């Protein structure tokens, strides 16, 4: 127990430090890679890179439209993808019964989804507009601002509890982005405009903040309500808002497009990639978190660069490979540890301190020791179970957990 000496300095009991060291040593000795690198983690990484590939598809089609056909109609591209969402998921809501039908949802939460649709549309629009004022390097760096904003919002609204390993993992991912930007500078790919860098950088930061708000709302909706409701409402209001904005801001640009089958195919490819991204992203968010998904999307720029090596004759740099490996290492380490305490654990050390259950941080150390003792008892009982044919999990599977003991954190 910590005590204060006469001078007011807090003195820590040496036994507490010994207990902590013993706990760390025990955890290191019991470390089993199979418990970390599970099949679920492999699927999470694969799904995250699948989303990054879809982002890459939207980037490649947009690059072709801008460079080869001089088409400047980002809102038309967004309108097409929102329309596909509306035709499928909003229609599905129409045929639902009860509270899951579109009309009861609109009656209860229409203004919330209106704001969500506005945030989502403007997040997509402002980041595209930023390319007219600032450089690609600035956009790649500042777009990472979405991750710290998302973590803050997740802690605030979703009550997500991040552990030190998660913050380290995020820093590792951002280090990978730094390596990617450095490779771009060495390769002479500092593309974009410099007409108003301050405005362009502000648009990127604004877009990143809007993306963070949209992703937090998405995580809450898919985990508490339903994926179809989220996509149906975003499709409905996104179509309305982007349609109005398209008519006001881009009617001249659309009228000047020299349509042919190639341009139509590129628009269709962009819309299908974005539609698939919107459809699949809630699935990955529900299994992981919005922060984890955004970390996986950091590789999208790298995938676009690899495609550009063959399609747009970009210059290759070994730093691209280094950047990809660093980002993947950070993403894997982030997902290897749960962001919230496991409600099945006998005692979750972080919960009591978070919720004010402890008056002294030294109590957490003592509780960690208790957890270690319980883990030893569990292993001993499992050894006994091998002889009796009954395991720890089987004996505890049917035990009821009090409702107040279940974690409600996302």
C-alpha positions as CSV (number, residue, x, y, z in Angstrom):
1,X,0.0,0.0,0.0
2,X,1.3,3.5,-0.8
3,X,2.0,5.7,2.2
4,X,3.0,9.4,2.6
5,X,6.3,10.2,4.3
6,X,6.5,13.3,6.6
7,X,7.6,15.4,3.6
8,X,4.4,14.5,1.7
9,X,6.1,12.3,-0.9
10,X,4.2,9.2,-1.7
11,X,6.2,6.1,-0.9
12,X,5.3,2.8,-2.7
13,X,5.5,-0.5,-0.9
14,X,8.3,-2.5,-2.4
15,X,6.2,-5.6,-2.3
16,X,3.8,-4.0,-4.8
17,X,6.7,-3.6,-7.3
18,X,7.7,-7.2,-6.7
19,X,4.1,-8.3,-7.3
20,X,4.0,-6.4,-10.6
21,X,7.4,-7.8,-11.7
22,X,6.2,-11.4,-10.9
23,X,3.0,-10.8,-12.8
24,X,4.9,-9.5,-15.9
25,X,7.2,-12.5,-15.8
26,X,4.3,-14.9,-15.5
27,X,2.6,-13.4,-18.4
28,X,5.7,-13.6,-20.5
29,X,6.3,-17.2,-19.6
30,X,2.7,-18.1,-20.4
31,X,2.7,-16.2,-23.7
32,X,1.3,-18.4,-26.5
33,X,1.5,-17.0,-30.0
34,X,-1.5,-19.2,-31.0
35,X,-3.7,-17.2,-28.6
36,X,-2.7,-14.0,-30.3
37,X,-2.4,-14.9,-34.0
38,X,-5.8,-16.6,-34.2
39,X,-7.9,-17.4,-37.3
40,X,-10.2,-14.6,-36.3
41,X,-7.3,-12.2,-36.5
42,X,-6.3,-13.5,-39.9
43,X,-9.9,-12.9,-41.1
44,X,-9.9,-9.4,-39.7
45,X,-6.7,-8.5,-41.5
46,X,-8.0,-10.0,-44.7
47,X,-11.3,-8.1,-44.5
48,X,-9.5,-4.9,-43.7
49,X,-7.3,-5.3,-46.8
50,X,-10.4,-6.1,-48.8
51,X,-11.8,-2.7,-47.9
52,X,-8.5,-1.1,-48.7
53,X,-8.6,-2.8,-52.2
54,X,-12.1,-1.2,-52.7
55,X,-10.7,2.2,-51.8
56,X,-7.9,1.6,-54.3
57,X,-10.6,0.8,-56.9
58,X,-12.3,4.1,-56.4
59,X,-8.9,5.9,-56.5
60,X,-7.9,4.3,-59.8
61,X,-11.2,5.0,-61.6
62,X,-11.2,8.6,-60.3
63,X,-7.6,9.0,-61.6
64,X,-8.6,7.7,-65.0
65,X,-11.6,10.0,-65.2
66,X,-9.5,13.1,-64.2
67,X,-6.3,12.4,-66.1
68,X,-7.5,10.7,-69.3
69,X,-11.0,12.2,-69.8
70,X,-10.8,15.4,-67.8
71,X,-14.0,14.7,-65.9
72,X,-14.5,16.8,-62.8
73,X,-17.7,15.6,-61.2
74,X,-17.1,14.1,-57.7
75,X,-20.6,14.7,-56.6
76,X,-22.0,12.8,-59.5
77,X,-19.8,9.8,-58.5
78,X,-21.1,10.0,-54.9
79,X,-24.7,10.4,-56.1
80,X,-24.5,7.2,-58.1
81,X,-23.2,5.2,-55.1
82,X,-25.8,6.6,-52.7
83,X,-28.5,5.8,-55.3
84,X,-27.4,2.2,-55.3
85,X,-27.6,2.1,-51.5
86,X,-31.0,3.6,-51.6
87,X,-32.3,1.2,-54.3
88,X,-31.2,-1.8,-52.3
89,X,-31.2,-1.1,-48.5
90,X,-33.8,1.6,-48.3
91,X,-36.1,-0.6,-50.4
92,X,-35.4,-3.5,-48.0
93,X,-36.5,-1.3,-45.1
94,X,-39.8,-0.7,-46.9
95,X,-40.6,-4.4,-46.9
96,X,-39.8,-4.9,-43.2
97,X,-42.5,-5.2,-40.6
98,X,-42.8,-3.7,-37.1
99,X,-40.3,-1.2,-35.8
100,X,-37.7,-2.2,-38.4
101,X,-39.8,-0.7,-41.2
102,X,-38.6,2.5,-42.8
103,X,-41.5,4.7,-41.6
104,X,-41.2,4.0,-37.8
105,X,-37.5,4.5,-38.1
106,X,-38.0,7.9,-39.8
107,X,-40.6,8.8,-37.3
108,X,-38.2,8.2,-34.4
109,X,-34.8,9.1,-35.8
110,X,-35.2,11.0,-39.1
111,X,-33.3,14.1,-38.0
112,X,-30.4,12.0,-36.7
113,X,-30.0,10.2,-40.0
114,X,-30.4,13.5,-41.9
115,X,-27.4,14.9,-40.0
116,X,-25.5,11.7,-40.6
117,X,-26.2,11.8,-44.3
118,X,-25.1,15.4,-44.5
119,X,-21.9,14.6,-42.6
120,X,-21.1,11.6,-44.8
121,X,-21.7,13.5,-48.1
122,X,-19.7,16.5,-47.1
123,X,-16.8,14.3,-45.8
124,X,-16.5,12.8,-49.3
125,X,-16.9,16.1,-51.1
126,X,-14.4,18.2,-49.0
127,X,-11.5,15.8,-49.3
128,X,-11.9,15.8,-53.1
129,X,-12.1,19.6,-53.2
130,X,-8.8,19.7,-51.2
131,X,-6.9,18.3,-54.2
132,X,-7.5,21.6,-55.9
133,X,-5.7,23.6,-53.2
134,X,-3.0,21.5,-51.6
135,X,-0.5,18.7,-52.4
136,X,-0.9,15.0,-52.3
137,X,1.7,14.8,-49.5
138,X,-0.4,17.1,-47.2
139,X,-3.6,15.2,-47.9
140,X,-1.9,11.8,-47.1
141,X,-0.5,13.1,-43.8
142,X,-3.4,15.2,-42.6
143,X,-6.0,12.6,-43.6
144,X,-4.6,10.4,-40.7
145,X,-6.1,13.0,-38.4
146,X,-9.3,10.9,-38.6
147,X,-7.7,8.3,-36.3
148,X,-7.0,10.4,-33.2
149,X,-10.4,12.1,-33.6
150,X,-12.1,8.7,-33.9
151,X,-10.4,7.4,-30.8
152,X,-11.4,10.4,-28.8
153,X,-15.0,10.2,-30.0
154,X,-15.1,6.4,-29.3
155,X,-13.9,6.9,-25.8
156,X,-16.4,9.7,-25.2
157,X,-19.5,8.3,-26.9
158,X,-19.0,4.6,-27.2
159,X,-17.1,4.2,-23.9
160,X,-14.3,2.3,-25.6
161,X,-11.4,1.5,-23.3
162,X,-8.1,1.6,-25.2
163,X,-5.0,0.0,-23.7
164,X,-1.4,1.1,-24.1
165,X,-0.8,-1.4,-26.9
166,X,-3.5,0.2,-29.0
167,X,-1.8,3.7,-28.8
168,X,1.5,2.2,-29.6
169,X,0.0,0.3,-32.6
170,X,-1.6,3.6,-33.9
171,X,1.8,5.3,-33.7
172,X,3.4,2.4,-35.6
173,X,0.8,2.7,-38.3
174,X,1.3,6.5,-38.6
175,X,5.1,5.8,-38.8
176,X,4.3,3.6,-41.8
177,X,2.3,6.5,-43.4
178,X,5.4,8.7,-42.8
179,X,7.5,6.2,-44.7
180,X,5.0,6.2,-47.6
181,X,5.0,10.0,-47.8
182,X,8.8,10.0,-47.7
183,X,8.8,7.5,-50.6
184,X,6.5,9.8,-52.5
185,X,8.8,12.8,-52.0
186,X,11.9,10.8,-53.1
187,X,10.0,9.6,-56.2
188,X,8.9,13.1,-57.1
189,X,5.2,12.4,-56.6
190,X,4.3,15.5,-54.6
191,X,1.3,16.0,-56.9
192,X,-1.6,18.4,-56.5
193,X,-2.1,22.1,-56.4
194,X,-0.5,24.8,-54.2
195,X,-2.9,27.6,-55.0
196,X,-4.1,27.9,-51.4
197,X,-2.3,25.3,-49.2
198,X,-3.9,26.7,-46.0
199,X,-7.4,26.3,-47.3
200,X,-6.6,22.8,-48.8
201,X,-5.1,21.6,-45.5
202,X,-8.1,22.9,-43.6
203,X,-10.5,21.1,-45.9
204,X,-8.6,17.8,-45.3
205,X,-8.7,18.2,-41.5
206,X,-12.4,19.1,-41.7
207,X,-13.1,16.1,-43.9
208,X,-11.2,13.8,-41.5
209,X,-13.3,15.1,-38.6
210,X,-16.5,14.5,-40.5
211,X,-15.3,10.9,-41.4
212,X,-14.6,10.3,-37.7
213,X,-18.1,11.4,-36.7
214,X,-19.7,9.3,-39.5
215,X,-17.7,6.2,-38.5
216,X,-18.6,6.5,-34.8
217,X,-22.3,6.8,-35.7
218,X,-21.8,3.8,-38.0
219,X,-20.3,1.7,-35.2
220,X,-23.0,2.6,-32.8
221,X,-25.8,1.9,-35.3
222,X,-24.5,-1.5,-36.5
223,X,-23.8,-2.7,-33.0
224,X,-27.0,-1.5,-31.3
225,X,-29.5,-1.3,-34.2
226,X,-28.9,-3.0,-37.6
227,X,-26.6,-2.7,-40.6
228,X,-29.5,-2.5,-43.0
229,X,-31.0,0.4,-41.1
230,X,-27.7,2.3,-41.2
231,X,-27.2,1.7,-44.9
232,X,-30.8,2.3,-45.8
233,X,-30.9,5.7,-44.1
234,X,-27.5,6.8,-45.3
235,X,-28.6,5.8,-48.8
236,X,-31.9,7.7,-48.6
237,X,-30.5,11.0,-47.2
238,X,-27.2,10.7,-49.0
239,X,-29.1,10.5,-52.3
240,X,-31.3,13.5,-51.5
241,X,-28.4,15.7,-50.2
242,X,-25.9,14.7,-53.0
243,X,-28.6,15.1,-55.6
244,X,-29.4,18.7,-54.5
245,X,-25.7,19.5,-54.2
246,X,-25.1,18.0,-57.7
247,X,-27.7,20.1,-59.3
248,X,-26.5,23.3,-57.6
249,X,-22.7,22.9,-57.9
250,X,-21.9,20.5,-60.8
251,X,-24.7,20.8,-63.4
252,X,-22.4,22.6,-65.8
253,X,-19.6,20.0,-65.4
254,X,-22.0,17.1,-66.0
255,X,-23.4,18.8,-69.1
256,X,-19.9,19.2,-70.5
257,X,-19.0,15.5,-70.2
258,X,-18.4,13.8,-73.6
259,X,-20.1,10.5,-72.8
260,X,-18.9,7.2,-74.3
261,X,-18.8,3.6,-73.1
262,X,-15.3,4.1,-71.4
263,X,-16.5,7.0,-69.3
264,X,-19.7,5.2,-68.4
265,X,-17.7,2.1,-67.5
266,X,-15.4,4.1,-65.2
267,X,-18.4,5.7,-63.5
268,X,-20.0,2.3,-63.0
269,X,-16.7,0.9,-61.6
270,X,-16.4,3.7,-59.1
271,X,-20.0,3.4,-58.0
272,X,-19.8,-0.4,-57.6
273,X,-16.6,-0.2,-55.6
274,X,-18.0,2.5,-53.3
275,X,-21.3,0.6,-53.0
276,X,-19.4,-2.6,-52.0
277,X,-17.3,-0.6,-49.6
278,X,-20.4,0.8,-47.9
279,X,-22.0,-2.6,-47.8
280,X,-19.1,-4.5,-46.3
281,X,-17.6,-1.9,-44.0
282,X,-20.4,-2.2,-41.3
283,X,-19.7,-6.0,-41.2
284,X,-16.0,-5.4,-40.4
285,X,-16.8,-2.5,-38.0
286,X,-19.2,-4.8,-36.1
287,X,-16.6,-7.5,-35.8
288,X,-13.8,-5.1,-34.8
289,X,-14.2,-1.3,-34.4
290,X,-14.3,1.8,-36.5
291,X,-10.7,2.7,-35.4
292,X,-9.4,-0.7,-36.5
293,X,-11.1,-0.3,-39.9
294,X,-9.5,3.1,-40.5
295,X,-6.1,1.7,-39.6
296,X,-6.6,-1.0,-42.2
297,X,-7.6,1.6,-44.8
298,X,-4.1,3.3,-44.4
299,X,-2.8,0.7,-46.9
300,X,-5.3,1.9,-49.5
301,X,-2.9,4.6,-50.7
302,X,-0.1,2.0,-51.0
303,X,-2.3,-0.3,-53.0
304,X,-3.2,2.6,-55.3
305,X,0.5,3.3,-55.7
306,X,1.2,-0.3,-56.6
307,X,-1.5,-0.1,-59.3
308,X,0.0,3.2,-60.5
309,X,3.3,1.5,-61.1
310,X,1.6,-0.4,-64.0
311,X,-1.2,1.9,-65.0
312,X,0.3,5.4,-64.6
313,X,4.1,4.6,-64.7
314,X,4.8,5.7,-61.2
315,X,8.4,5.4,-59.9
316,X,8.9,2.5,-57.5
317,X,10.6,2.9,-54.2
318,X,11.6,0.2,-51.6
319,X,10.1,2.4,-48.9
320,X,6.7,1.5,-50.2
321,X,7.2,-2.1,-49.2
322,X,8.7,-1.0,-45.8
323,X,5.6,1.3,-45.3
324,X,3.2,-1.5,-46.1
325,X,4.9,-3.9,-43.6
326,X,5.0,-1.3,-40.9
327,X,1.3,-0.5,-41.3
328,X,0.3,-4.1,-41.3
329,X,2.4,-4.8,-38.2
330,X,0.6,-1.9,-36.4
331,X,-2.8,-3.1,-37.6
332,X,-2.2,-6.7,-36.4
333,X,-0.9,-5.6,-33.0
334,X,-4.0,-3.3,-32.6
335,X,-6.4,-6.1,-33.3
336,X,-4.4,-8.7,-31.3
337,X,-5.6,-7.2,-28.0
338,X,-9.3,-6.5,-27.2
339,X,-10.2,-2.8,-26.7
340,X,-12.5,-3.6,-23.7
341,X,-12.2,-6.0,-20.8
342,X,-13.6,-9.5,-21.4
343,X,-16.9,-9.8,-19.5
344,X,-16.2,-13.5,-18.9
345,X,-13.0,-12.7,-16.9
346,X,-13.5,-13.2,-13.1
347,X,-12.1,-9.7,-12.6
348,X,-11.3,-7.1,-15.1
349,X,-8.6,-4.9,-13.7
350,X,-9.3,-1.9,-15.9
351,X,-13.0,-1.7,-15.3
352,X,-12.9,-0.8,-11.6
353,X,-10.5,2.0,-12.0
354,X,-12.4,3.4,-15.1
355,X,-15.7,3.4,-13.3
356,X,-14.4,4.8,-10.0
357,X,-14.4,1.5,-8.1
358,X,-11.0,2.1,-6.6
359,X,-9.8,4.9,-4.4
360,X,-6.1,4.1,-4.9
361,X,-4.3,2.9,-8.0
362,X,-2.3,0.5,-5.8
363,X,-5.5,-1.5,-5.5
364,X,-5.3,-2.3,-9.2
365,X,-1.9,-4.0,-8.6
366,X,-3.3,-6.1,-5.9
367,X,-6.2,-7.1,-8.1
368,X,-3.9,-8.1,-10.9
369,X,-2.2,-10.4,-8.5
370,X,-5.6,-11.9,-7.6
371,X,-6.2,-12.4,-11.4
372,X,-2.9,-14.2,-11.7
373,X,-3.8,-16.5,-8.8
374,X,-7.2,-17.2,-10.3
375,X,-5.5,-18.1,-13.6
376,X,-3.3,-20.5,-11.8
377,X,-6.3,-22.1,-10.1
378,X,-8.0,-22.4,-13.5
379,X,-5.0,-24.2,-14.9
380,X,-4.9,-26.6,-12.0
381,X,-8.6,-27.3,-12.3
382,X,-8.2,-27.9,-16.0
383,X,-5.5,-30.4,-15.2
384,X,-7.9,-32.2,-12.8
385,X,-10.6,-32.0,-15.4
386,X,-8.5,-33.9,-17.9
387,X,-8.8,-36.9,-15.5
388,X,-12.5,-36.4,-14.8
389,X,-13.4,-35.5,-18.4
390,X,-14.8,-32.1,-17.4
391,X,-13.0,-28.9,-18.3
392,X,-13.1,-25.5,-16.7
393,X,-15.1,-24.0,-19.6
394,X,-17.6,-26.9,-19.4
395,X,-18.1,-26.4,-15.7
396,X,-18.5,-22.6,-16.0
397,X,-20.4,-22.6,-19.3
398,X,-23.9,-22.9,-17.7
399,X,-23.2,-20.6,-14.8
400,X,-25.4,-17.5,-14.9
401,X,-23.7,-14.1,-15.0
402,X,-25.5,-11.3,-13.2
403,X,-26.8,-8.6,-15.6
404,X,-25.0,-5.9,-13.8
405,X,-21.7,-7.8,-14.3
406,X,-21.8,-7.7,-18.1
407,X,-19.8,-5.1,-19.8
408,X,-21.7,-2.7,-22.0
409,X,-18.7,-1.1,-23.6
410,X,-18.3,-1.4,-27.3
